[in-house]
Coordinates of N, CA and C and ligand atoms in Angstrom, one line a residue:
M1 N 1.1 -1.2 0.3 CA 0.0 0.0 0.2 C 0.8 1.3 0.4
R2 N 0.5 2.1 -0.7 CA 1.4 3.7 -0.8 C 0.5 4.7 -0.4
I3 N 1.1 5.2 0.6 CA 0.5 6.7 1.7 C 1.2 7.8 1.0
D4 N 0.3 8.7 0.5 CA 1.3 10.0 0.5 C 0.9 10.9 1.9
I5 N 1.8 11.7 2.4 CA 1.3 12.3 3.2 C 1.8 14.4 3.2
L6 N 0.3 15.1 2.2 CA 0.7 15.9 2.4 C 0.8 17.3 3.4
T7 N 2.0 17.7 3.8 CA 2.2 18.7 4.6 C 3.4 19.7 4.8
L8 N 2.7 20.8 5.6 CA 3.8 21.7 5.6 C 4.5 21.9 6.4
F9 N 4.7 20.6 7.2 CA 5.8 20.3 8.4 C 5.9 18.7 8.5
P10 N 6.8 19.0 7.4 CA 6.8 17.1 7.0 C 8.3 16.3 8.1
E11 N 8.7 17.4 8.9 CA 10.0 17.1 10.1 C 8.8 16.8 11.1
M12 N 7.8 16.7 11.1 CA 7.1 16.0 12.5 C 7.2 14.5 12.3
F13 N 7.0 14.2 10.6 CA 6.7 12.9 10.6 C 8.0 11.8 10.8
T14 N 9.3 12.1 11.3 CA 10.3 11.4 10.4 C 10.6 10.0 11.9
S15 N 10.3 11.0 13.2 CA 10.5 9.9 14.1 C 9.1 8.9 14.2
F16 N 8.0 9.1 13.7 CA 7.2 8.4 14.2 C 6.9 7.4 12.7
L17 N 7.1 7.6 11.5 CA 7.4 7.0 10.7 C 8.4 5.9 10.3
E18 N 9.9 6.6 11.3 CA 11.2 5.6 11.6 C 10.5 4.1 13.1
G19 N 9.3 4.4 13.4 CA 9.4 3.8 14.8 C 9.0 2.1 14.1
S20 N 9.0 1.3 15.0 CA 9.4 -0.3 14.8 C 8.3 -0.9 13.8
L21 N 7.2 -0.7 13.9 CA 6.2 -1.4 13.2 C 6.7 -0.6 11.6
L22 N 5.8 0.8 12.1 CA 6.4 1.1 10.2 C 7.5 1.5 9.5
G23 N 8.4 1.4 10.7 CA 9.5 0.8 9.9 C 9.9 -0.4 8.9
A24 N 9.9 -1.2 10.1 CA 10.0 -2.7 9.2 C 8.7 -2.8 8.4
A25 N 7.7 -2.2 8.4 CA 6.8 -2.3 7.6 C 7.2 -1.5 5.8
Q26 N 8.0 -0.7 6.2 CA 8.2 -0.1 4.9 C 9.9 -0.4 4.2
A27 N 10.8 -1.0 5.2 CA 11.9 -2.0 4.7 C 11.2 -3.4 4.1
N28 N 10.4 -4.6 4.5 CA 9.5 -4.7 4.0 C 8.9 -4.4 2.4
G29 N 8.9 -3.4 2.0 CA 8.5 -3.4 1.1 C 6.4 -3.2 1.3
L30 N 5.8 -3.5 2.3 CA 4.3 -3.8 2.6 C 3.7 -2.6 2.6
L31 N 4.2 -1.4 2.6 CA 4.3 0.2 2.9 C 5.3 1.0 2.7
D32 N 4.6 2.0 1.5 CA 5.2 2.6 0.7 C 4.7 4.0 1.5
I33 N 5.8 4.7 2.2 CA 5.0 5.9 3.1 C 5.7 6.9 2.1
R34 N 5.4 8.5 1.5 CA 5.7 9.3 1.5 C 5.6 10.4 1.7
V35 N 6.2 11.2 2.5 CA 5.8 12.8 2.9 C 6.3 13.5 2.1
V36 N 5.5 14.8 1.9 CA 5.5 16.0 0.5 C 5.3 17.6 1.4
N37 N 6.7 17.7 0.8 CA 6.7 19.8 1.9 C 5.6 20.4 0.6
I38 N 4.6 20.9 1.4 CA 3.5 21.7 0.3 C 4.4 23.0 -0.2
R39 N 4.9 23.3 1.0 CA 5.4 24.3 0.5 C 6.6 24.9 -0.7
D40 N 6.9 23.4 -1.0 CA 7.9 23.3 -2.2 C 7.3 23.4 -4.0
Y41 N 5.7 23.3 -3.6 CA 4.8 23.9 -4.6 C 4.7 25.2 -4.7
A42 N 5.1 26.2 -3.9 CA 4.4 27.4 -3.5 C 5.4 28.5 -4.6
E43 N 5.4 29.7 -4.9 CA 5.6 30.5 -6.4 C 6.4 31.5 -5.3
G44 N 7.8 32.1 -6.0 CA 7.8 33.1 -5.0 C 8.8 33.0 -4.3
V45 N 10.3 34.3 -4.1 CA 11.3 33.8 -3.4 C 10.4 33.5 -2.3
H46 N 9.3 33.9 -1.1 CA 9.1 33.8 -0.2 C 8.2 32.5 0.1
R47 N 7.9 31.8 -1.2 CA 7.5 30.3 -1.2 C 5.9 30.8 -0.1
Q48 N 4.9 31.4 -0.4 CA 3.9 31.6 0.2 C 3.0 30.7 0.0
V49 N 2.3 30.3 1.1 CA 1.3 29.5 1.2 C -0.3 29.5 1.8
D50 N -0.3 30.7 2.8 CA -1.5 31.0 3.5 C -1.4 32.7 3.8
D51 N -2.8 33.2 3.7 CA -3.0 34.8 3.6 C -3.5 34.6 4.6
R52 N -4.0 36.6 4.6 CA -5.5 36.2 5.5 C -6.8 36.4 5.3
P53 N -7.7 36.3 5.4 CA -8.6 35.7 4.7 C -10.0 36.3 4.7
F54 N -10.7 36.8 2.9 CA -10.9 37.7 2.5 C -12.4 38.4 3.7
G55 N -13.0 39.6 3.8 CA -13.8 39.7 4.9 C -13.5 39.9 6.3
G56 N -12.4 39.4 6.6 CA -11.8 40.0 7.4 C -11.5 38.3 8.6
G57 N -11.5 38.9 9.5 CA -11.6 37.4 10.5 C -9.9 37.1 11.3
P58 N -9.9 36.2 12.0 CA -8.5 36.0 12.7 C -7.8 35.3 11.8
G59 N -6.4 34.8 12.0 CA -5.8 34.0 11.1 C -5.1 33.7 10.1
M60 N -5.0 32.7 9.2 CA -4.4 32.5 8.1 C -5.2 31.7 7.8
L61 N -5.2 31.3 5.9 CA -5.5 30.7 5.0 C -5.1 29.9 4.3
L62 N -4.6 28.6 4.2 CA -4.2 27.9 3.1 C -4.3 28.8 2.2
M63 N -3.8 28.9 1.2 CA -4.2 29.6 0.0 C -4.3 28.3 -1.4
P64 N -5.6 27.9 -2.0 CA -5.5 27.4 -2.9 C -4.1 26.9 -4.2
G65 N -3.4 27.8 -4.7 CA -2.5 27.5 -5.4 C -1.8 26.4 -5.4
P66 N -1.3 26.6 -4.1 CA 0.1 26.0 -4.0 C -0.5 24.1 -3.5
V67 N -1.7 24.5 -2.7 CA -2.1 23.0 -1.9 C -2.6 22.1 -3.4
V68 N -3.2 22.8 -4.7 CA -3.7 22.3 -5.4 C -2.8 21.3 -6.0
D69 N -1.5 22.6 -6.7 CA -0.8 21.9 -7.4 C -0.1 21.1 -6.9
C70 N 0.1 20.7 -5.2 CA 1.0 19.7 -4.6 C 0.3 18.6 -5.1
V71 N -1.8 18.8 -4.4 CA -2.3 17.8 -4.8 C -2.1 16.7 -5.9
E72 N -2.3 17.6 -7.1 CA -2.1 17.3 -8.4 C -1.3 16.3 -8.7
A73 N 0.3 17.3 -8.0 CA 1.5 16.5 -9.1 C 1.7 15.8 -8.4
V74 N 1.7 15.2 -6.7 CA 1.6 13.9 -6.0 C 0.6 12.5 -6.8
R75 N -0.3 13.1 -7.6 CA -1.7 11.9 -7.7 C -0.6 11.5 -8.9
K76 N -0.2 12.4 -9.8 CA -0.4 12.1 -10.9 C 1.7 10.7 -10.8
Q77 N 1.8 10.7 -10.1 CA 3.2 9.4 -9.5 C 3.1 8.4 -9.9
A78 N 1.9 8.1 -10.2 CA 1.5 6.8 -10.5 C 0.1 6.5 -11.3
A79 N 0.2 5.2 -11.3 CA -1.3 5.2 -12.3 C -2.3 5.0 -11.4
D80 N -2.6 5.1 -10.4 CA -3.3 4.7 -9.7 C -3.1 6.0 -8.5
A81 N -4.2 7.0 -9.1 CA -4.3 8.6 -8.5 C -4.6 8.4 -6.9
G82 N -5.0 7.1 -6.5 CA -5.2 7.1 -4.8 C -6.4 7.8 -4.2
H83 N -7.2 7.3 -3.1 CA -8.2 8.3 -2.5 C -7.4 9.0 -1.8
L84 N -7.5 10.1 -2.0 CA -7.8 11.5 -1.3 C -8.5 12.2 -0.1
V85 N -7.9 12.0 0.6 CA -8.7 12.9 2.0 C -7.9 13.8 2.9
M86 N -8.4 15.1 2.9 CA -8.4 16.0 3.8 C -8.1 15.5 5.2
L87 N -7.3 16.4 6.5 CA -8.1 16.1 7.2 C -8.4 17.8 7.9
T88 N -9.8 17.3 8.6 CA -10.3 18.6 8.8 C -11.6 18.3 9.7
P89 N -11.7 18.9 10.6 CA -12.4 18.5 12.3 C -14.2 18.7 11.6
A90 N -14.1 19.0 10.2 CA -15.6 19.6 8.9 C -15.9 18.6 8.9
G91 N -14.3 16.9 8.5 CA -15.2 16.0 8.2 C -15.6 14.4 8.8
R92 N -16.2 13.9 8.0 CA -17.0 12.3 8.8 C -15.7 12.1 9.7
R93 N -16.2 11.3 10.8 CA -15.8 10.8 12.1 C -15.2 9.7 12.0
L94 N -13.8 9.7 12.0 CA -12.7 8.1 12.0 C -13.5 7.3 12.8
D95 N -13.3 6.0 12.5 CA -14.1 4.8 13.9 C -13.5 3.6 12.7
Q96 N -13.6 2.6 13.3 CA -12.9 1.7 13.0 C -13.4 1.0 12.5
S97 N -14.3 1.1 11.2 CA -14.7 1.0 9.9 C -14.2 2.1 9.1
V98 N -14.5 2.9 9.1 CA -13.4 4.2 8.0 C -12.1 3.5 7.9
V99 N -11.7 3.5 9.0 CA -10.3 2.8 8.7 C -10.3 1.2 8.1
E100 N -11.1 0.5 7.9 CA -11.1 -0.7 7.3 C -11.5 -0.7 5.9
E101 N -12.3 0.9 5.7 CA -12.6 0.9 4.1 C -11.2 2.0 3.3
L102 N -10.2 2.4 4.2 CA -9.6 3.3 4.1 C -8.2 1.7 4.0
A103 N -7.9 1.0 4.5 CA -7.0 0.2 4.4 C -6.9 -0.6 3.3
R104 N -8.2 -1.0 2.8 CA -8.5 -2.1 1.5 C -8.0 -1.0 0.3
R105 N -7.7 0.2 0.5 CA -7.2 0.6 -1.2 C -5.8 1.0 -0.8
D106 N -5.4 0.5 -2.5 CA -4.0 0.6 -2.4 C -3.0 1.7 -2.6
R107 N -4.0 2.6 -2.6 CA -3.1 4.3 -2.1 C -3.9 5.1 -1.4
I108 N -3.7 5.7 -0.1 CA -4.2 6.8 -0.2 C -3.2 8.1 -0.3
V109 N -4.1 9.6 -0.3 CA -3.2 10.7 -0.4 C -3.9 11.7 1.3
L110 N -2.3 11.9 2.0 CA -3.8 12.4 3.2 C -3.3 13.8 3.0
L111 N -4.0 14.8 3.3 CA -3.3 16.4 3.1 C -3.6 17.3 4.5
C112 N -2.8 17.0 4.6 CA -2.9 17.9 6.4 C -2.7 19.9 6.4
G113 N -4.1 20.0 6.5 CA -4.6 21.5 6.7 C -3.5 22.2 8.3
R114 N -3.1 23.0 8.2 CA -2.6 24.0 9.1 C -3.4 25.2 9.7
Y115 N -2.7 26.6 10.2 CA -3.5 27.9 10.1 C -5.1 27.5 10.3
E116 N -6.1 28.6 10.2 CA -7.2 28.0 10.5 C -8.1 27.4 9.3
G117 N -7.1 27.3 8.8 CA -7.9 26.2 7.6 C -7.7 26.2 6.1
F118 N -8.1 25.8 5.0 CA -8.6 25.8 3.9 C -9.3 26.5 3.4
D119 N -8.7 27.2 2.2 CA -9.7 27.8 0.9 C -10.5 27.4 0.6
E120 N -11.6 27.7 0.4 CA -12.9 26.7 0.2 C -12.5 26.4 -1.4
R121 N -12.1 26.7 -2.0 CA -12.1 26.5 -3.2 C -10.8 25.1 -3.6
I122 N -10.2 24.6 -2.7 CA -9.5 23.4 -2.6 C -10.4 22.2 -2.4
R123 N -11.8 22.3 -1.3 CA -12.7 21.4 -1.5 C -13.3 21.4 -3.1
E124 N -13.6 22.6 -3.4 CA -14.5 22.5 -4.5 C -13.5 22.2 -5.9
T125 N -12.4 21.7 -5.8 CA -11.5 21.9 -6.6 C -10.7 20.5 -7.0
L126 N -11.1 19.7 -5.3 CA -10.1 18.4 -5.2 C -11.5 17.4 -4.6
E127 N -12.2 18.0 -4.2 CA -13.5 17.0 -4.0 C -12.8 16.1 -2.9
P128 N -12.2 15.9 -1.8 CA -11.5 15.0 -1.2 C -12.4 14.2 -0.2
D129 N -11.9 13.4 0.4 CA -12.9 12.5 1.5 C -12.7 13.3 2.8
E130 N -13.2 14.2 3.3 CA -12.8 15.0 4.4 C -13.4 14.4 5.7
I131 N -12.4 14.1 6.3 CA -11.9 13.0 7.2 C -11.5 13.8 9.1
S132 N -12.5 13.5 10.3 CA -12.1 14.2 11.4 C -11.3 13.0 12.4
I133 N -10.9 13.3 13.4 CA -10.1 12.0 14.1 C -11.2 12.6 15.8
G134 N -12.2 13.4 15.4 CA -12.8 13.5 16.8 C -13.5 15.0 16.6
D135 N -14.2 15.1 17.9 CA -14.3 16.8 18.1 C -14.2 17.8 18.9
Y136 N -12.8 17.9 18.2 CA -12.1 19.2 19.2 C -11.5 19.8 18.1
V137 N -10.0 20.4 18.2 CA -9.5 21.4 17.6 C -7.9 21.0 17.3
L138 N -7.8 20.7 16.5 CA -5.6 20.2 17.0 C -5.3 21.4 15.7
S139 N -4.0 21.7 16.1 CA -3.1 22.6 15.6 C -3.1 22.4 13.4
G140 N -3.0 21.4 13.8 CA -2.9 20.8 12.1 C -3.5 19.5 12.0
G141 N -3.3 18.9 10.9 CA -3.8 18.2 10.6 C -3.0 16.8 10.5
E142 N -1.4 17.1 11.2 CA -0.3 16.3 10.9 C -0.7 14.8 12.2
V143 N -1.5 15.3 13.2 CA -1.5 14.0 14.2 C -2.4 13.9 13.7
A144 N -3.8 14.1 13.4 CA -4.5 13.4 12.8 C -4.4 12.3 12.0
A145 N -3.4 12.9 10.5 CA -2.5 11.8 9.7 C -2.0 10.8 10.0
M146 N -0.9 11.0 11.1 CA -0.2 9.7 11.9 C -1.9 8.9 12.5
V147 N -2.5 9.2 12.9 CA -3.3 8.6 13.6 C -3.7 7.9 12.3
I148 N -4.7 8.0 11.1 CA -4.7 7.2 10.7 C -4.0 6.3 9.7
V149 N -2.5 7.1 9.5 CA -1.5 5.9 9.1 C -1.2 4.5 10.2
D150 N -1.5 5.0 11.2 CA -1.2 4.1 12.2 C -2.6 3.1 12.7
A151 N -3.9 3.3 12.4 CA -4.4 2.4 12.3 C -4.5 2.0 11.1
V152 N -4.5 2.6 10.6 CA -4.5 1.7 8.7 C -3.2 0.7 8.4
A153 N -2.6 1.5 8.8 CA -1.4 0.3 8.4 C -1.1 -1.2 9.4
R154 N -1.8 -1.4 10.7 CA -2.0 -2.5 11.1 C -2.6 -3.5 10.7
L155 N -3.9 -2.6 9.7 CA -4.7 -3.6 9.2 C -4.2 -4.3 7.5
V156 N -3.3 -3.6 7.4 CA -2.0 -4.0 5.7 C -1.6 -5.5 6.5
P157 N -2.4 -6.6 5.4 CA -1.6 -7.9 5.7 C -0.2 -8.3 6.1
G158 N 0.2 -9.0 6.7 CA 1.4 -8.9 6.9 C 2.5 -7.9 8.1
V159 N 1.8 -6.4 8.2 CA 2.5 -5.6 9.2 C 2.6 -6.1 10.6
L160 N 1.8 -6.1 11.0 CA 1.2 -6.7 12.6 C 2.4 -8.1 13.1
G161 N 2.2 -9.4 11.2 CA 3.1 -10.2 11.9 C 2.3 -11.0 12.4
D162 N 1.0 -11.1 13.4 CA 0.7 -11.6 13.8 C -1.0 -11.7 13.5
E163 N -1.7 -12.2 12.3 CA -2.8 -11.7 11.8 C -3.7 -11.6 13.4
E164 N -4.2 -12.4 13.6 CA -4.7 -12.4 14.8 C -5.5 -11.8 15.7
S165 N -4.4 -11.0 16.2 CA -3.8 -9.9 16.8 C -4.6 -8.9 16.1
A166 N -4.8 -8.4 14.9 CA -5.5 -7.3 14.7 C -7.1 -8.2 14.9
R167 N -7.0 -8.7 14.2 CA -9.0 -9.5 14.2 C -9.5 -9.6 16.0
Q168 N -8.7 -9.5 16.8 CA -9.0 -9.6 17.8 C -9.4 -8.2 18.5
D169 N -8.8 -7.4 18.0 CA -8.7 -6.2 18.3 C -9.8 -5.4 18.8
S170 N -10.2 -4.6 19.8 CA -11.6 -3.8 20.2 C -11.7 -3.1 18.5
F171 N -13.3 -3.6 18.9 CA -14.3 -2.5 17.6 C -13.9 -3.7 15.8
S172 N -13.2 -4.3 16.3 CA -13.1 -5.3 14.7 C -13.8 -6.2 15.7
G173 N -14.2 -7.0 13.7 CA -15.6 -8.1 14.1 C -16.8 -7.6 13.9
A174 N -17.8 -7.9 13.6 CA -19.3 -7.9 13.2 C -19.9 -6.8 14.5
E175 N -19.4 -7.4 15.6 CA -20.5 -7.1 16.8 C -19.1 -5.7 17.1
R176 N -18.7 -5.3 17.1 CA -17.6 -3.7 17.3 C -17.6 -4.1 18.7
L177 N -17.3 -4.8 19.0 CA -16.9 -4.5 21.0 C -16.0 -4.3 21.2
V178 N -15.1 -3.7 22.7 CA -14.3 -3.3 23.3 C -13.6 -4.5 24.0
E179 N -12.4 -4.6 23.7 CA -12.2 -6.3 24.2 C -12.2 -5.7 26.0
G180 N -12.4 -6.7 26.4 CA -12.3 -7.2 27.6 C -10.6 -7.2 28.5
P181 N -11.4 -7.1 30.2 CA -9.9 -7.0 30.9 C -8.8 -8.3 30.1
Q182 N -7.6 -8.1 30.2 CA -7.3 -9.0 29.9 C -5.3 -9.1 31.7
Y183 N -5.0 -10.9 31.3 CA -3.8 -10.8 32.5 C -2.3 -11.2 32.2
T184 N -1.3 -10.6 32.9 CA 0.0 -11.8 32.6 C 0.0 -12.2 34.0
R185 N 1.6 -12.5 33.9 CA 1.6 -12.6 35.4 C 2.3 -11.2 36.4
P186 N 1.9 -11.5 37.7 CA 2.2 -12.9 39.1 C 0.7 -12.9 38.8
R187 N -0.1 -14.6 38.9 CA -1.4 -14.7 39.6 C -2.0 -14.0 40.6
E188 N -1.6 -13.2 41.5 CA -1.6 -12.3 43.0 C -1.1 -11.7 42.6
F189 N -1.9 -10.0 42.0 CA -1.3 -8.7 42.7 C -1.4 -7.9 43.5
R190 N -1.1 -7.7 45.0 CA -1.7 -6.3 45.6 C -3.2 -7.2 46.1
G191 N -3.1 -9.1 46.3 CA -4.8 -9.3 46.4 C -5.2 -9.2 45.2
L192 N -5.5 -8.9 44.7 CA -6.3 -9.0 42.9 C -5.7 -10.5 42.6
Q193 N -6.9 -11.3 42.4 CA -6.4 -13.0 41.6 C -6.5 -12.2 39.9
V194 N -5.8 -13.2 39.3 CA -6.3 -13.7 37.7 C -7.7 -14.7 37.9
P195 N -8.5 -14.3 37.0 CA -9.6 -14.8 37.5 C -9.3 -16.7 36.5
D196 N -10.4 -17.3 37.6 CA -10.2 -19.3 37.3 C -10.2 -19.6 36.1
V197 N -11.2 -18.9 35.2 CA -11.3 -19.5 34.3 C -9.8 -19.0 33.1
L198 N -9.5 -18.1 33.6 CA -8.2 -18.0 32.7 C -7.2 -19.3 32.7
L199 N -7.0 -19.8 33.9 CA -6.0 -20.5 33.8 C -6.9 -22.3 34.0
S200 N -8.0 -21.9 34.0 CA -8.2 -22.9 33.5 C -7.7 -24.0 32.1
G201 N -7.2 -24.0 31.2 CA -7.0 -24.3 30.0 C -7.6 -24.7 29.3
D202 N -9.5 -24.1 29.4 CA -10.9 -25.0 28.5 C -10.9 -23.8 27.9
H203 N -10.5 -24.0 26.3 CA -10.6 -23.0 25.3 C -11.7 -22.4 25.4
A204 N -12.7 -23.2 24.9 CA -14.1 -22.9 25.1 C -14.5 -21.8 25.7
R205 N -14.5 -22.5 26.9 CA -15.2 -21.5 28.2 C -14.2 -19.7 28.6
I206 N -12.6 -20.2 27.8 CA -12.9 -18.8 28.2 C -12.7 -18.2 26.8
A207 N -13.0 -18.8 25.9 CA -13.8 -17.1 24.4 C -15.2 -16.8 24.6
K208 N -15.9 -17.7 25.9 CA -17.1 -17.3 26.5 C -16.7 -16.8 26.9
W209 N -15.9 -16.3 28.4 CA -15.8 -15.9 29.2 C -15.4 -14.5 28.6
R210 N -14.6 -14.3 27.4 CA -13.6 -13.2 26.8 C -15.0 -12.4 26.0
H211 N -15.8 -13.0 25.6 CA -17.3 -12.5 24.7 C -18.2 -11.5 25.9
D212 N -18.1 -13.0 26.7 CA -19.1 -11.8 28.0 C -18.4 -10.6 28.5
Q213 N -16.9 -11.1 28.8 CA -16.5 -9.9 29.3 C -16.5 -8.4 28.1
A214 N -16.1 -8.6 26.8 CA -16.4 -7.9 25.9 C -17.6 -7.1 26.2
L215 N -18.4 -7.5 25.6 CA -20.4 -6.8 26.3 C -20.3 -5.9 26.8
V216 N -19.6 -6.6 28.4 CA -19.7 -5.7 29.4 C -19.2 -4.7 29.2
A217 N -17.9 -4.6 28.9 CA -16.8 -3.7 28.3 C -17.6 -2.4 27.7
T218 N -18.2 -3.3 26.9 CA -19.3 -2.2 25.3 C -20.0 -1.7 26.0
E219 N -21.3 -2.3 26.7 CA -22.0 -1.8 27.8 C -21.9 -1.1 28.7
R220 N -20.9 -0.8 29.3 CA -20.6 0.3 30.2 C -19.5 1.3 29.6
R221 N -18.9 1.2 28.8 CA -18.5 2.9 27.7 C -19.4 3.4 27.2
A222 N -20.6 2.5 26.4 CA -21.5 2.9 25.5 C -22.5 3.9 27.1
H223 N -22.8 3.5 28.1 CA -22.8 4.5 29.3 C -21.7 5.6 30.0
S224 N -21.0 5.3 29.7 CA -19.5 6.1 29.9 C -19.6 6.2 32.0
I225 N -19.4 4.5 31.9 CA -19.6 4.2 33.2 C -17.5 3.7 33.5
H226 N -16.7 4.2 34.0 CA -15.6 4.2 33.6 C -15.0 4.2 35.3
S227 N -13.8 4.5 35.2 CA -13.2 4.3 37.0 C -12.9 5.3 37.5
P228 N -13.4 5.9 39.1 CA -13.3 6.0 39.4 C -12.8 7.5 39.0
R229 N -11.4 7.5 38.6 CA -10.8 8.3 37.9 C -11.4 9.5 36.8
S230 N -12.3 8.9 36.2 CA -12.9 9.9 35.7 C -13.8 10.7 36.2
I231 N -14.2 12.1 35.8 CA -13.9 13.2 36.4 C -16.2 12.8 36.4
P232 N -16.2 13.4 37.8 CA -17.3 13.6 38.1 C -18.4 14.2 37.0
Ligands
ADE1 N1 -7.3 19.3 12.1 C1 -8.0 20.0 13.4 N2 -8.5 19.4 13.5 C2 -8.7 18.2 12.9 C3 -10.1 17.3 13.8 N3 -10.7 16.7 14.4 N4 -9.5 16.2 12.9 C4 -8.9 16.1 11.7 N5 -8.1 17.0 11.4 C5 -8.2 18.4 12.0

């Protein structure tokens, strides 16, 4: 799978892309991830990419020229122009089913915004799939793009190594359940015991217990009933 990330801050992606999972997936040729600086497509000595909004208002907007030129040039680099995603808080909300949809594509192009947003003609010209990672405002689309790359990469066959582990993750499978509690050694910690069923060796009983626990965890989450640490 090929992923192109278009940004004004390419250096933000350096250590992220070198991390163990993504680094190995790129070395193995499972992922081809390229980071492109939108400013390389800006004109003039100042390589200007942003300007003040017409009609007044706070902040700066991304200008259509450099952004559209950058997207068009990058999409032309391969026969498959890819699925264009614009990161914006106004987009459809990212969830695991959107992640699965993106992971089925051979190429995605992620366009990161900055400042107060994009000139509207960028949307009109490119007609991107607009995606938000949640109802809060980030300083730019870069962190949102990292969220998408991370979540999508784990679904690309071979990236995790253990395919079963993605299938057992929260939100995967038809029921979209969150995972219930898990335990490792020791069997007792500060008086808290590992549930007997997990030590029983009875795989069918363990599978049923885990499914029941996932239903409980999903129900609790739906009602936002969490630990005493959550603010009352
Ligand atoms: N850019 C700024 N805020 C964002 C958000 N919540 N999701 C995606 N892109 C963004």
